[in-house]
Amino acid sequence: MTQEVKALQAKTKGDFTSFEHTVITRRDLHPDDVAIDIKYCGICHSDVSMVQWQGSHYPMVPGHEIAGIVTAVGSEVTDLKPGDRVGVGCFVNSCGKCAACKAGQEQFCENGVIMVFESEDYDGTIQKGGYSQAIVVKDHFVLSIPDNLSLADAAPLLCAGVTTYNPLKRYNIGADSKVAIIGLGGLGHIAVQFAAKMGADVTVFGHSESKRDEAQHFGATGYEILKDPEDFQPLQGQYDFILNTLAVDLDLDNYLPLLKLDGVMCYVGIPSDDIHFNLFSIFGNQAKITASNVGGIALTQEMLNFAAEHDIKPQIEMIGIDDVADAYQNILDSKVHYRYVIDMSTLK
């Protein structure tokens, strides 16, 4: 039996004032489905980008950092039950048969991963996201939230958490690693915590003194303000891994020489323009430039367990459903202090 639930939708592309309350229909439970009562939903910059200019299906219900409680399960679901604390991240379906899916990297599904909102599912329906009272999701894509991790704290980890955990894990960051994190915002402050708890020596690259103490609070042992070319010179050849969490243009010819031999610079913040650098900036250290795109379901579950075990938490500001438009503008204006989370009980 389908379910009618309240939701918040963006009616018009690029217009944050077009957010309005609505009612949407959630599908009947398939045998492998899980129904979830949404308690919290994080706001990610990619939500803003989709509403602002990337989306193609309007009205749009955004939201891909979903935390809630299971209310019902399909007849074939064996590992979840009503009352369980769960989360749903960026995607809710994939083919399950291609090489990427079999490797646990569903985000790269060769037949097209189905995102939690805006995507067209295999049956032709357009997905509606987490700015709603409830959602129905295939069980494979539902994550268990450990008891010692609050639902509100878990929500941003379902995107920002796995986005930063994945590259640190993939490049074997550990006790012998010297890591630099560019930026201490919504992604960066989580990345610092993960890298520090993995045992790495962590330095934050910032642009002002204002976040030095916060960087140390999250586990960084160093904080460098890099503005002018001469600021980079003393740091050349010091880092095994640099993670860029900012969606801004960087002068890579200053940053790449900071890597050790065979060091890696990874982007999780994607600038709007093409990147450019001189090959000689990596010629002397065989440095690599790469990027990382969220993470598969198994890795996301591993990340949640790691966060719970090591008391890693995002810094969140709780807002009501009618504050979303203002929150979007604050994100664009860089006025948010780390991460917004919507209390979905305010959706009446």
C-alpha positions as a printed NumPy array, in Angstrom:
array([[  0.   ,   0.   ,   0.   ],
       [  1.434,   3.371,  -0.989],
       [  1.935,   6.045,   1.649],
       [  1.24 ,   9.771,   1.405],
       [  3.825,  11.817,   3.329],
       [  4.564,  15.486,   3.794],
       [  7.676,  16.92 ,   2.16 ],
       [  9.474,  20.133,   1.267],
       [ 10.054,  20.711,  -2.429],
       [ 11.866,  23.27 ,  -4.542],
       [  9.324,  24.292,  -7.133],
       [ 11.54 ,  26.347,  -9.429],
       [ 15.111,  25.865, -10.588],
       [ 17.556,  28.263,  -8.969],
       [ 14.971,  29.941,  -6.74 ],
       [ 15.387,  29.189,  -3.036],
       [ 12.248,  31.19 ,  -2.291],
       [ 10.271,  28.563,  -4.209],
       [ 10.538,  25.994,  -1.413],
       [  7.037,  24.914,  -0.434],
       [  5.308,  22.257,   1.61 ],
       [  3.758,  19.441,  -0.383],
       [  2.564,  15.842,  -0.164],
       [  4.339,  13.052,  -2.04 ],
       [  3.63 ,   9.356,  -2.464],
       [  6.043,   6.686,  -1.266],
       [  5.794,   3.307,  -2.97 ],
       [  4.389,   0.162,  -1.461],
       [  6.974,  -2.141,   0.093],
       [  8.684,  -4.503,  -2.316],
       [  9.911,  -7.768,  -0.76 ],
       [ 13.415,  -6.292,  -0.34 ],
       [ 12.315,  -2.808,   0.784],
       [ 12.614,  -0.973,   4.091],
       [ 10.254,   1.818,   5.191],
       [ 11.882,   4.534,   7.288],
       [ 10.45 ,   7.322,   9.427],
       [ 12.876,  10.198,   8.801],
       [ 14.022,  11.96 ,  11.971],
       [ 16.861,  14.108,  10.609],
       [ 18.231,  15.109,   7.236],
       [ 21.506,  16.913,   6.681],
       [ 21.982,  19.691,   4.157],
       [ 24.919,  19.258,   1.8  ],
       [ 26.36 ,  21.77 ,  -0.646],
       [ 25.43 ,  19.371,  -3.442],
       [ 21.753,  19.763,  -2.434],
       [ 22.183,  23.477,  -3.   ],
       [ 23.896,  22.911,  -6.345],
       [ 21.126,  20.608,  -7.55 ],
       [ 18.402,  23.093,  -6.68 ],
       [ 20.43 ,  26.015,  -7.961],
       [ 21.444,  24.766, -11.382],
       [ 22.153,  21.059, -11.827],
       [ 18.724,  19.505, -11.46 ],
       [ 16.365,  18.682, -14.282],
       [ 13.208,  17.396, -12.582],
       [ 11.031,  19.955, -10.805],
       [  9.42 ,  20.179,  -8.354],
       [ 12.376,  18.583,  -6.53 ],
       [ 12.553,  17.12 ,  -3.015],
       [ 16.261,  17.235,  -2.063],
       [ 18.079,  15.515,   0.784],
       [ 20.619,  12.685,   0.83 ],
       [ 21.841,  12.587,   4.446],
       [ 18.905,  10.739,   5.978],
       [ 18.693,   9.276,   9.484],
       [ 15.634,   7.66 ,  10.993],
       [ 13.827,   4.63 ,  12.366],
       [ 12.639,   1.543,  10.497],
       [  8.845,   1.26 ,  10.534],
       [  8.322,  -1.769,   8.269],
       [ 10.286,  -4.248,   6.172],
       [  9.496,  -6.356,   3.126],
       [  9.016, -10.106,   3.278],
       [ 12.581, -10.892,   2.154],
       [ 14.398,  -8.498,   4.509],
       [ 16.216, -10.417,   7.241],
       [ 18.851,  -8.066,   8.67 ],
       [ 16.623,  -5.125,   9.632],
       [ 13.452,  -4.827,  11.696],
       [ 11.023,  -2.145,  12.875],
       [ 12.642,   0.055,  15.505],
       [ 16.164,  -0.18 ,  14.091],
       [ 18.184,   3.036,  13.783],
       [ 19.234,   3.478,  10.165],
       [ 20.555,   5.872,   7.569],
       [ 20.324,   6.399,   3.827],
       [ 23.015,   8.22 ,   1.903],
       [ 23.549,   9.407,  -1.636],
       [ 22.138,   6.486,  -3.61 ],
       [ 19.324,   3.981,  -3.315],
       [ 19.743,   1.524,  -6.168],
       [ 22.236,   0.107,  -8.652],
       [ 22.308,  -2.847, -11.007],
       [ 24.201,  -5.078,  -8.552],
       [ 25.714,  -7.026, -11.446],
       [ 28.445,  -4.906, -13.045],
       [ 32.114,  -4.95 , -12.022],
       [ 31.776,  -1.776,  -9.953],
       [ 28.766,  -3.059,  -8.017],
       [ 30.408,  -6.427,  -7.399],
       [ 33.475,  -4.588,  -6.099],
       [ 31.326,  -2.726,  -3.568],
       [ 31.592,   0.575,  -5.426],
       [ 27.962,   1.05 ,  -6.301],
       [ 28.494,   4.772,  -6.866],
       [ 30.249,   3.856, -10.127],
       [ 27.569,   1.431, -11.354],
       [ 28.12 ,   0.916, -15.075],
       [ 24.373,   0.909, -15.673],
       [ 23.801,   4.121, -13.748],
       [ 23.561,   4.448,  -9.988],
       [ 20.173,   5.717,  -8.763],
       [ 20.596,   8.731,  -6.519],
       [ 18.27 ,   9.257,  -3.564],
       [ 16.744,  12.286,  -5.23 ],
       [ 16.468,  13.648,  -8.756],
       [ 17.442,  10.326, -10.411],
       [ 15.102,   8.329, -12.593],
       [ 14.884,   4.814, -11.14 ],
       [ 14.902,   1.711, -13.315],
       [ 11.094,   1.668, -13.263],
       [ 10.915,   5.241, -14.565],
       [  9.924,   6.954, -11.311],
       [ 11.73 ,  10.113, -10.217],
       [ 13.323,   9.806,  -6.793],
       [ 12.266,  12.166,  -3.995],
       [ 14.792,  12.778,  -1.236],
       [ 15.026,  13.174,   2.49 ],
       [ 13.266,  16.492,   3.08 ],
       [ 10.196,  14.418,   3.869],
       [  8.558,  12.474,   6.665],
       [  9.331,   8.993,   5.379],
       [ 11.089,   7.074,   2.634],
       [ 11.1  ,   3.541,   1.206],
       [ 14.492,   2.141,   0.192],
       [ 15.882,  -1.174,  -1.032],
       [ 17.441,  -2.943,   1.959],
       [ 20.96 ,  -3.175,   0.472],
       [ 21.196,   0.615,   0.578],
       [ 20.032,   1.039,   4.179],
       [ 22.817,   1.502,   6.738],
       [ 22.767,   0.594,  10.418],
       [ 23.588,   3.445,  12.782],
       [ 25.474,   2.295,  15.906],
       [ 23.709,   2.925,  19.194],
       [ 26.396,   5.297,  20.504],
       [ 26.115,   7.586,  17.467],
       [ 23.141,   9.945,  17.585],
       [ 20.851,  10.069,  14.577],
       [ 21.469,  13.801,  14.197],
       [ 25.242,  13.34 ,  14.195],
       [ 25.012,  10.371,  11.846],
       [ 23.133,  12.286,   9.144],
       [ 26.045,  14.387,   7.774],
       [ 28.376,  11.395,   7.941],
       [ 26.276,   9.649,   5.288],
       [ 27.765,  11.997,   2.685],
       [ 30.484,  14.199,   4.194],
       [ 31.739,  11.345,   6.35 ],
       [ 32.196,   8.735,   3.654],
       [ 33.433,  11.374,   1.195],
       [ 36.44 ,  12.013,   3.429],
       [ 36.847,   8.516,   4.886],
       [ 37.055,   6.821,   1.485],
       [ 40.275,   8.451,   0.193],
       [ 41.993,   8.197,   3.58 ],
       [ 41.206,   4.493,   3.667],
       [ 42.075,   3.903,   0.01 ],
       [ 45.533,   5.43 ,   0.398],
       [ 46.246,   3.531,   3.623],
       [ 46.543,   6.531,   5.904],
       [ 47.867,   5.425,   9.269],
       [ 50.433,   5.964,  11.995],
       [ 53.299,   6.506,   9.549],
       [ 51.411,   9.062,   7.448],
       [ 51.85 ,  12.793,   7.358],
       [ 48.603,  14.276,   6.054],
       [ 47.491,  17.784,   5.135],
       [ 43.835,  18.784,   4.917],
       [ 42.988,  21.849,   2.831],
       [ 40.059,  23.609,   4.469],
       [ 38.304,  23.21 ,   7.81 ],
       [ 34.68 ,  23.456,   6.754],
       [ 31.89 ,  20.912,   6.507],
       [ 34.145,  18.276,   4.932],
       [ 37.481,  19.327,   6.368],
       [ 36.611,  19.168,  10.056],
       [ 35.414,  15.582,   9.611],
       [ 38.475,  14.644,   7.543],
       [ 40.786,  15.904,  10.291],
       [ 39.042,  13.716,  12.864],
       [ 39.213,  10.604,  10.694],
       [ 42.869,  11.089,   9.764],
       [ 43.871,  11.785,  13.366],
       [ 42.028,   8.72 ,  14.683],
       [ 43.724,   6.618,  11.998],
       [ 46.985,   7.659,  13.651],
       [ 48.244,  10.18 ,  11.111],
       [ 50.139,  13.376,  11.846],
       [ 47.612,  15.92 ,  10.555],
       [ 48.145,  19.506,   9.45 ],
       [ 45.361,  21.83 ,   8.337],
       [ 46.009,  24.347,   5.576],
       [ 43.879,  27.395,   6.338],
       [ 43.66 ,  31.022,   5.315],
       [ 43.319,  32.75 ,   8.693],
       [ 44.147,  32.359,  12.372],
       [ 40.471,  32.067,  13.283],
       [ 40.329,  28.274,  13.007],
       [ 43.705,  27.312,  14.476],
       [ 42.274,  26.306,  17.855],
       [ 39.397,  24.413,  16.234],
       [ 41.812,  22.478,  14.029],
       [ 43.729,  21.374,  17.103],
       [ 40.478,  20.47 ,  18.856],
       [ 39.616,  18.105,  15.998],
       [ 43.026,  16.425,  16.213],
       [ 45.395,  18.401,  13.998],
       [ 48.945,  18.821,  15.262],
       [ 49.762,  21.578,  12.79 ],
       [ 48.042,  24.569,  11.22 ],
       [ 49.565,  26.47 ,   8.317],
       [ 48.278,  29.689,   6.786],
       [ 49.114,  29.596,   3.09 ],
       [ 48.513,  32.789,   1.149],
       [ 51.698,  33.781,  -0.644],
       [ 54.214,  31.62 ,  -2.576],
       [ 56.84 ,  32.099,   0.133],
       [ 54.476,  30.504,   2.676],
       [ 54.798,  27.185,   0.831],
       [ 58.593,  26.996,   0.622],
       [ 59.318,  25.618,   4.145],
       [ 56.758,  22.823,   3.652],
       [ 58.1  ,  21.32 ,   0.435],
       [ 58.436,  17.531,   0.444],
       [ 56.755,  17.046,   3.835],
       [ 53.427,  15.312,   3.156],
       [ 52.436,  11.823,   2.085],
       [ 48.868,  12.837,   1.331],
       [ 47.01 ,  16.102,   0.779],
       [ 43.208,  16.109,   0.803],
       [ 41.537,  19.14 ,  -0.755],
       [ 38.066,  19.611,   0.717],
       [ 37.384,  23.001,  -0.864],
       [ 35.536,  23.675,  -4.122],
       [ 37.887,  26.516,  -5.032],
       [ 40.656,  27.062,  -7.553],
       [ 44.082,  26.286,  -6.099],
       [ 47.517,  27.182,  -7.403],
       [ 48.626,  23.583,  -7.758],
       [ 52.159,  24.606,  -8.635],
       [ 52.444,  25.73 ,  -5.018],
       [ 50.709,  22.716,  -3.463],
       [ 52.097,  19.76 ,  -5.433],
       [ 55.749,  20.293,  -4.387],
       [ 54.638,  19.875,  -0.763],
       [ 54.236,  16.134,  -1.404],
       [ 56.88 ,  13.555,  -0.641],
       [ 58.13 ,  11.12 ,  -3.267],
       [ 55.086,   9.275,  -4.677],
       [ 52.778,  11.446,  -2.604],
       [ 49.114,  11.875,  -3.468],
       [ 46.882,  14.926,  -3.702],
       [ 43.195,  14.028,  -3.713],
       [ 40.246,  16.26 ,  -4.522],
       [ 36.876,  15.833,  -2.831],
       [ 35.999,  19.486,  -3.296],
       [ 35.439,  20.058,  -6.994],
       [ 36.105,  23.556,  -8.402],
       [ 33.849,  24.94 , -11.091],
       [ 36.723,  25.602, -13.5  ],
       [ 39.318,  23.273, -15.007],
       [ 42.478,  22.725, -12.994],
       [ 45.87 ,  23.652, -14.447],
       [ 49.417,  22.926, -13.353],
       [ 52.93 ,  22.652, -14.719],
       [ 54.09 ,  19.061, -15.145],
       [ 57.382,  19.984, -13.526],
       [ 55.426,  20.377, -10.272],
       [ 55.073,  16.573, -10.131],
       [ 58.132,  15.656, -12.177],
       [ 60.469,  15.893,  -9.212],
       [ 58.435,  13.808,  -6.769],
       [ 56.304,  11.508,  -8.963],
       [ 53.269,  12.953,  -7.219],
       [ 49.792,  11.858,  -8.193],
       [ 46.608,  13.903,  -8.516],
       [ 43.327,  12.08 ,  -8.068],
       [ 39.747,  12.554,  -6.909],
       [ 37.306,  10.581,  -4.797],
       [ 33.537,  10.218,  -5.092],
       [ 31.647,   9.325,  -1.884],
       [ 31.919,   5.563,  -1.188],
       [ 30.153,   2.258,  -1.592],
       [ 27.636,   0.833,   0.847],
       [ 30.003,  -1.524,   2.679],
       [ 32.575,   1.239,   3.102],
       [ 29.91 ,   3.644,   4.349],
       [ 28.884,   1.124,   7.002],
       [ 32.545,   0.697,   7.962],
       [ 32.858,   4.473,   8.24 ],
       [ 29.841,   4.734,  10.553],
       [ 31.238,   1.99 ,  12.773],
       [ 34.653,   3.696,  12.859],
       [ 33.078,   7.04 ,  13.739],
       [ 31.086,   5.481,  16.565],
       [ 34.104,   3.592,  17.908],
       [ 36.344,   6.678,  17.893],
       [ 33.774,   9.289,  18.947],
       [ 33.973,  11.17 ,  15.649],
       [ 31.133,  13.648,  15.289],
       [ 30.324,  16.431,  12.858],
       [ 29.68 ,  19.874,  14.256],
       [ 26.041,  20.546,  13.456],
       [ 23.544,  23.382,  13.653],
       [ 19.973,  22.126,  13.993],
       [ 17.338,  23.97 ,  11.982],
       [ 13.63 ,  23.66 ,  11.265],
       [ 12.133,  22.777,   7.906],
       [ 11.114,  26.376,   7.219],
       [ 14.719,  27.537,   7.67 ],
       [ 15.971,  25.601,   4.64 ],
       [ 15.925,  28.489,   2.149],
       [ 17.949,  30.682,   4.516],
       [ 20.334,  27.801,   5.177],
       [ 20.933,  27.361,   1.444],
       [ 21.816,  31.031,   1.075],
       [ 24.113,  30.865,   4.106],
       [ 25.936,  27.926,   2.53 ],
       [ 26.479,  29.912,  -0.662],
       [ 27.661,  32.885,   1.398],
       [ 30.016,  30.683,   3.494],
       [ 28.137,  31.634,   6.657],
       [ 27.436,  28.102,   7.869],
       [ 29.552,  26.843,  10.763],
       [ 30.259,  23.306,   9.509],
       [ 26.946,  21.416,   8.846],
       [ 23.212,  22.09 ,   8.937],
       [ 20.828,  19.31 ,   9.977],
       [ 17.046,  19.574,   9.607],
       [ 14.888,  18.369,  12.498],
       [ 12.2  ,  16.628,  10.469],
       [  9.715,  16.752,  13.35 ],
       [  9.248,  20.389,  12.317],
       [  7.646,  19.252,   9.047],
       [  3.98 ,  19.501,   9.991]])
